[in-house]
Coordinates of C-alpha atoms in Angstrom, one line a residue:
M3 CA 39.6 113.7 54.5
L4 CA 37.5 116.7 53.6
N5 CA 37.3 117.9 50.1
D6 CA 36.5 121.4 51.0
A7 CA 38.8 122.0 53.8
V8 CA 39.9 125.7 54.2
D9 CA 43.4 126.7 53.1
F10 CA 44.4 128.6 56.1
S11 CA 47.5 129.9 54.4
Q12 CA 45.3 132.0 52.5
V13 CA 43.4 133.4 55.6
K14 CA 44.7 136.6 57.1
T15 CA 42.0 137.8 59.2
V16 CA 39.2 136.2 61.0
L17 CA 35.8 137.4 62.5
V18 CA 34.1 135.4 65.1
I19 CA 30.4 136.5 65.9
K20 CA 28.9 135.4 69.3
L21 CA 26.0 137.3 70.0
R22 CA 24.7 135.8 73.4
H23 CA 25.0 136.1 77.1
F24 CA 28.0 136.4 79.2
G25 CA 28.6 132.6 79.7
D26 CA 28.1 131.9 76.1
T27 CA 30.8 134.4 75.1
L28 CA 33.3 133.1 77.7
L29 CA 32.7 129.6 76.2
T30 CA 33.9 130.6 72.8
S31 CA 37.4 131.4 74.0
P32 CA 38.9 128.1 72.9
V33 CA 37.9 128.8 69.5
F34 CA 40.3 131.7 69.5
S35 CA 43.1 129.8 71.2
V36 CA 42.9 126.9 68.8
L37 CA 42.9 128.8 65.7
K38 CA 45.9 131.0 66.7
A39 CA 47.8 128.0 68.0
H40 CA 47.5 126.2 64.8
H41 CA 47.9 129.4 62.4
P42 CA 49.8 132.0 64.5
H43 CA 49.8 134.5 61.5
I44 CA 46.2 135.1 61.5
E45 CA 44.5 138.1 63.0
I46 CA 41.4 137.0 65.1
D47 CA 38.4 139.6 65.9
A48 CA 35.6 139.1 68.0
L49 CA 31.7 140.5 67.5
V50 CA 29.9 140.1 70.7
Y51 CA 27.4 142.3 72.7
E52 CA 28.8 145.2 74.2
E53 CA 28.1 144.1 77.8
T54 CA 29.9 140.8 77.4
R55 CA 33.2 142.1 76.1
T56 CA 34.8 141.6 79.3
M57 CA 34.6 137.9 78.7
L58 CA 37.2 138.1 76.0
T59 CA 39.1 141.2 76.7
L60 CA 43.1 140.6 77.2
H61 CA 42.8 137.3 75.5
P62 CA 46.1 136.6 74.0
A63 CA 44.7 135.3 70.8
I64 CA 42.3 138.4 70.0
S65 CA 43.4 141.2 68.0
H66 CA 40.3 143.3 68.2
I67 CA 36.6 143.2 69.8
F68 CA 33.9 144.9 68.2
G69 CA 30.7 145.3 70.6
I70 CA 27.2 146.1 69.7
Q71 CA 24.2 147.0 71.8
R72 CA 21.7 144.2 72.4
S73 CA 18.9 146.6 72.0
H74 CA 18.5 150.0 70.4
S75 CA 15.1 150.7 72.3
H76 CA 16.7 154.1 73.6
A77 CA 18.1 155.2 70.5
N78 CA 16.1 157.0 67.6
T79 CA 16.2 155.4 64.1
L80 CA 18.6 157.8 62.7
Q81 CA 21.2 157.1 65.7
Q82 CA 20.7 153.3 65.2
L83 CA 21.6 153.5 61.3
K84 CA 24.6 155.7 62.1
T85 CA 25.8 153.4 64.8
E86 CA 25.4 150.4 62.4
Y87 CA 27.1 151.8 59.4
N88 CA 30.1 152.9 61.7
L89 CA 30.4 149.2 62.7
F90 CA 30.1 147.9 59.4
K91 CA 32.8 150.4 58.1
Q92 CA 35.0 149.2 60.9
L93 CA 34.4 145.5 60.1
K94 CA 34.7 146.1 56.3
A95 CA 38.3 147.8 56.7
R96 CA 39.5 144.6 58.4
R97 CA 39.0 142.6 55.0
Y98 CA 37.9 139.4 56.6
D99 CA 38.9 136.2 54.8
L100 CA 36.9 133.9 57.0
I101 CA 33.8 134.4 59.3
I102 CA 32.6 132.2 61.8
H103 CA 29.0 132.5 63.2
L104 CA 28.3 130.6 66.4
T105 CA 24.5 131.5 66.7
E106 CA 21.3 131.5 64.8
H107 CA 21.1 135.5 65.1
T108 CA 20.3 136.7 61.6
R109 CA 22.6 139.9 62.3
G110 CA 25.7 137.4 61.6
L111 CA 24.1 136.1 58.7
W112 CA 23.6 139.7 57.0
L113 CA 27.1 140.8 58.1
T114 CA 28.3 137.5 56.2
R115 CA 26.6 138.4 53.0
L116 CA 27.8 142.1 53.3
L117 CA 31.3 141.5 54.1
K118 CA 31.8 139.0 51.5
P119 CA 34.6 136.8 53.1
R120 CA 36.2 134.1 51.1
Y121 CA 35.1 131.3 53.5
S122 CA 32.3 131.4 56.2
V123 CA 31.0 128.9 58.6
S124 CA 28.0 128.5 60.8
Y125 CA 25.6 125.6 62.1
H126 CA 22.7 123.8 60.7
F127 CA 20.0 124.5 63.3
P128 CA 17.4 121.9 63.7
G129 CA 14.7 124.5 64.3
F130 CA 15.0 126.2 61.0
S131 CA 12.2 126.4 58.6
P132 CA 13.0 125.1 55.0
R133 CA 13.2 128.7 53.7
R134 CA 15.6 129.9 56.4
K135 CA 17.5 126.6 56.0
K136 CA 18.1 127.4 52.3
F137 CA 19.1 130.9 52.9
W138 CA 21.5 130.0 55.5
K139 CA 23.1 127.4 53.3
K140 CA 23.5 129.9 50.6
T141 CA 25.1 132.5 52.8
F142 CA 28.0 130.1 54.3
T143 CA 30.4 128.2 52.4
H144 CA 30.5 125.6 55.3
I145 CA 27.9 124.3 57.5
T146 CA 28.1 122.0 60.3
P147 CA 25.4 120.3 62.3
H148 CA 24.6 122.0 65.4
G149 CA 25.1 118.8 67.5
S150 CA 22.8 117.1 70.1
P151 CA 22.0 118.5 73.7
Q152 CA 24.4 115.7 75.0
R153 CA 27.5 117.4 73.2
H154 CA 29.2 120.2 75.2
V155 CA 28.8 123.9 74.0
V156 CA 32.6 124.1 73.8
E157 CA 32.9 121.1 71.4
K158 CA 30.1 122.6 69.3
H159 CA 32.2 125.8 68.9
L160 CA 35.0 123.9 68.0
D161 CA 33.2 121.8 65.5
T162 CA 33.1 124.8 63.2
L163 CA 36.7 124.6 63.0
R164 CA 36.7 120.9 62.5
R165 CA 34.2 121.4 59.6
M166 CA 37.0 123.5 57.9
G167 CA 39.7 120.8 58.4
L168 CA 41.1 122.1 61.7
Y169 CA 41.2 119.6 64.6
P170 CA 42.0 120.8 67.9
N171 CA 44.3 118.9 70.4
R172 CA 42.6 118.1 73.5
S173 CA 45.3 120.4 75.4
E174 CA 44.0 123.2 73.5
R175 CA 40.4 123.2 74.3
A176 CA 40.7 125.1 77.8
L177 CA 38.7 128.2 78.8
S178 CA 40.7 131.2 78.7
L179 CA 39.6 134.4 80.9
V180 CA 42.5 137.1 81.7
A181 CA 41.3 138.9 84.7
G182 CA 44.0 141.9 84.5
D183 CA 46.2 143.6 87.0
A184 CA 43.6 145.9 88.3
A185 CA 41.4 143.2 89.3
E186 CA 43.9 141.1 90.9
Q187 CA 45.1 144.2 93.2
R188 CA 41.6 145.0 94.0
I189 CA 40.7 141.5 95.4
D190 CA 44.1 140.9 97.0
A191 CA 43.5 143.9 98.8
L192 CA 39.8 142.8 99.7
L193 CA 41.2 139.7 100.9
A194 CA 43.6 141.2 103.0
Q195 CA 41.1 143.6 104.6
H196 CA 39.2 140.5 105.8
G197 CA 42.2 138.7 106.9
L198 CA 42.1 135.9 104.3
E199 CA 44.9 134.2 102.3
K200 CA 44.7 132.2 98.9
Q201 CA 42.7 129.1 99.1
T202 CA 41.5 129.6 102.6
Y203 CA 37.8 130.1 101.8
I204 CA 34.9 128.7 99.9
H205 CA 33.5 130.9 97.2
V206 CA 29.5 130.6 97.2
H207 CA 27.7 132.3 94.2
P208 CA 23.9 131.1 95.0
T209 CA 22.0 133.2 92.1
S210 CA 21.5 133.1 88.7
R211 CA 19.9 135.7 86.6
W212 CA 17.1 133.1 85.9
L213 CA 15.3 132.1 89.1
F214 CA 14.4 128.7 87.8
K215 CA 18.0 127.6 88.0
C216 CA 18.4 128.4 91.8
W217 CA 18.4 126.3 94.7
S218 CA 16.3 127.5 97.5
P219 CA 17.6 130.1 99.9
E220 CA 16.7 127.9 103.0
K221 CA 18.9 125.1 101.6
F222 CA 21.8 127.4 100.9
S223 CA 21.7 128.8 104.5
A224 CA 21.5 125.2 105.6
L225 CA 24.7 124.4 103.6
I226 CA 26.7 127.4 104.7
N227 CA 25.8 126.7 108.3
Q228 CA 27.2 123.3 107.8
L229 CA 30.4 124.6 106.2
H230 CA 30.9 127.0 108.9
K231 CA 30.2 124.2 111.2
A232 CA 33.1 122.2 109.5
G233 CA 35.6 125.0 110.0
Y234 CA 35.2 126.6 106.3
T235 CA 35.2 130.1 105.9
V236 CA 32.6 131.3 103.1
V237 CA 32.8 134.2 100.9
M238 CA 29.5 135.0 99.2
S239 CA 28.7 137.0 95.8
A240 CA 25.8 137.7 93.6
A241 CA 25.0 140.3 90.9
P242 CA 23.7 143.9 92.0
D243 CA 20.4 143.0 90.5
A244 CA 17.5 143.7 93.2
T245 CA 16.4 140.1 93.1
E246 CA 19.5 138.5 93.4
K247 CA 20.1 140.7 96.6
A248 CA 16.7 139.7 98.0
F249 CA 17.8 136.1 97.5
V250 CA 21.0 136.8 99.3
K251 CA 19.4 138.6 102.1
A252 CA 16.9 135.6 102.5
I253 CA 19.9 133.3 103.0
Q254 CA 21.7 135.8 105.4
Q255 CA 18.7 136.0 107.6
Q256 CA 18.9 132.1 108.4
L257 CA 22.8 131.9 109.0
K258 CA 24.0 131.1 112.5
Q259 CA 27.3 133.1 111.8
P260 CA 27.8 135.8 109.1
V261 CA 29.5 135.1 105.6
I262 CA 32.0 137.6 104.0
D263 CA 29.4 139.1 101.6
V264 CA 30.6 141.0 98.4
S265 CA 27.3 140.8 96.6
G266 CA 27.1 143.6 94.1
Q267 CA 30.5 145.0 94.8
L268 CA 32.5 143.0 92.1
T269 CA 33.1 143.1 88.3
L270 CA 33.1 139.9 86.5
K271 CA 36.9 140.2 86.1
E272 CA 37.3 140.7 89.9
M273 CA 35.0 137.8 90.8
A274 CA 37.2 135.9 88.4
V275 CA 40.2 136.5 90.7
L276 CA 38.2 136.0 93.8
T277 CA 37.2 132.4 92.5
Q278 CA 40.7 131.8 91.5
R279 CA 41.8 132.6 95.0
A280 CA 39.4 130.2 96.6
Q281 CA 39.6 126.5 97.6
C282 CA 36.5 125.8 95.5
F283 CA 33.4 127.4 94.1
I284 CA 29.8 126.3 94.8
G285 CA 27.0 127.7 92.6
M286 CA 24.4 127.2 89.8
D287 CA 24.3 127.0 86.0
S288 CA 25.4 130.5 85.5
V289 CA 28.3 132.6 84.3
P290 CA 30.3 132.6 87.7
M291 CA 30.4 128.6 87.3
H292 CA 32.0 129.1 83.9
I293 CA 34.3 131.7 85.3
A294 CA 35.4 129.4 88.0
A295 CA 36.1 126.6 85.4
A296 CA 38.0 129.2 83.4
M297 CA 40.2 129.9 86.5
N298 CA 40.6 126.4 87.1
T299 CA 39.0 126.3 90.5
P300 CA 37.2 123.1 91.6
V301 CA 33.3 123.5 91.1
V302 CA 30.5 122.2 93.0
V303 CA 27.3 123.1 90.7
L304 CA 23.7 122.3 91.0
F305 CA 22.1 121.7 87.7
G306 CA 18.0 121.3 87.4
P307 CA 16.1 122.2 84.3
S308 CA 19.4 123.0 82.2
G309 CA 21.3 120.3 80.6
D310 CA 24.8 119.6 82.6
L311 CA 26.2 117.6 79.6
E312 CA 25.7 120.6 77.3
W313 CA 26.5 123.4 80.0
G314 CA 28.5 121.6 82.8
P315 CA 31.9 123.1 84.2
W316 CA 34.6 122.6 81.4
Q317 CA 37.9 120.8 82.0
V318 CA 38.1 121.4 85.6
A319 CA 37.9 119.3 88.8
S320 CA 34.2 119.2 89.4
K321 CA 31.1 117.6 91.2
V322 CA 28.1 118.1 89.1
I323 CA 24.9 117.4 91.2
T324 CA 21.6 116.3 89.5
L325 CA 18.6 114.3 90.4
A326 CA 17.5 111.6 88.1
Y327 CA 14.0 112.7 87.4
A328 CA 12.9 111.6 84.0
C329 CA 11.6 115.1 82.9
R330 CA 15.1 117.0 83.1
P331 CA 16.5 118.8 81.6
C332 CA 13.4 120.4 80.1
G333 CA 14.5 124.1 79.9
Q334 CA 11.3 125.2 81.3
D335 CA 10.9 128.4 83.6
G336 CA 10.4 126.2 86.5
C337 CA 7.8 123.3 87.0
G338 CA 4.5 124.5 85.4
G339 CA 6.1 127.8 84.6
G340 CA 6.4 128.7 88.3
K341 CA 9.9 129.8 88.5
I342 CA 10.6 126.9 91.1
S343 CA 12.5 123.9 89.7
E344 CA 11.7 120.8 91.8
C345 CA 14.6 118.9 90.4
L346 CA 16.6 121.4 92.1
T347 CA 14.9 122.3 95.2
D348 CA 14.6 118.7 96.0
I349 CA 18.6 118.1 96.0
S350 CA 19.4 117.7 99.9
V351 CA 21.9 119.7 101.7
N352 CA 24.0 116.7 102.7
I353 CA 24.5 115.7 99.0
V354 CA 25.9 119.0 98.2
F355 CA 28.0 119.1 101.5
D356 CA 29.5 115.6 100.8
A357 CA 30.5 116.7 97.2
V358 CA 32.2 119.7 98.6
Q359 CA 34.0 117.5 101.0
S360 CA 35.0 115.2 98.5
L361 CA 36.3 117.7 96.0
L362 CA 38.4 119.3 98.8
E363 CA 40.1 116.1 99.7
K364 CA 41.7 115.8 96.3
P365 CA 44.8 118.2 95.5
R366 CA 44.3 120.9 93.3
L367 CA 46.0 120.7 90.0

């Protein structure tokens, strides 16, 4: 038993800080669920980048979501100071008893020092210098190891709770993403427009914001052609980014029959509903894959330079496709920094197609 376990009966307000990308933010959702399930009296807030707020809005365990800008490059110094001060006042008014800081971002460290909660928890990051490690240890009342690359990010997040004496049940660890009525109505109308019903199509999201995490357009075209030949309907999505649009166009140019293309047309909440209504999801290591897992849609995902054990689909029926290359996962920006990862591009179309067929043969839970 821990000799410094937190007395949660004395905790009324908690702030969870996660300053990262969309997928990273979604993967924090079980922290809120577990904490609320074990201690319903606690009010739990989130501090995230403003752009990632949508990953946590409507979460039933969250009281308030505070957003900050990733960069103040378009703001002058006075505006920046005013924004920061107003945020600090709002956070201070919440009188936090506990702060859970889930990244190595120094912003969370300084907020913890300034807000002075009774309890605070973060990680021991292996890359820290001795000086920074000492400063970190002096700031937080509880420190937990960050964990190895073989440990899933969700479990790493939940390790902060374990370090304080709160042990989550396995049934409590699912991702939580609430799309909302407006998103459901939009997608239901879109499906009706194309004559589609629930679970009568496959959702393919071939892109990632990072090109080195992508399969080739040629192989995606071949896969979709094979899916069409087998009688499946394909709905394809991508972000409105120009690079992703060009990637989708390259796929479309090699198709024997068109897909239903909604690229650049959906919010992330709407994409969540589109995925939820699908038979299965096919994609890369990116936020749409994590969204599919949160919506309990079977997932076929291709992993290359990023680690599937650490970032794979969480608690959902899935087929994770990798090649047993000794150099992966390397985390590099493509082989030799060339934006193309051979551990991905060498994956055959037939392997992916067979994985889809195998997954769809199983009843959806």
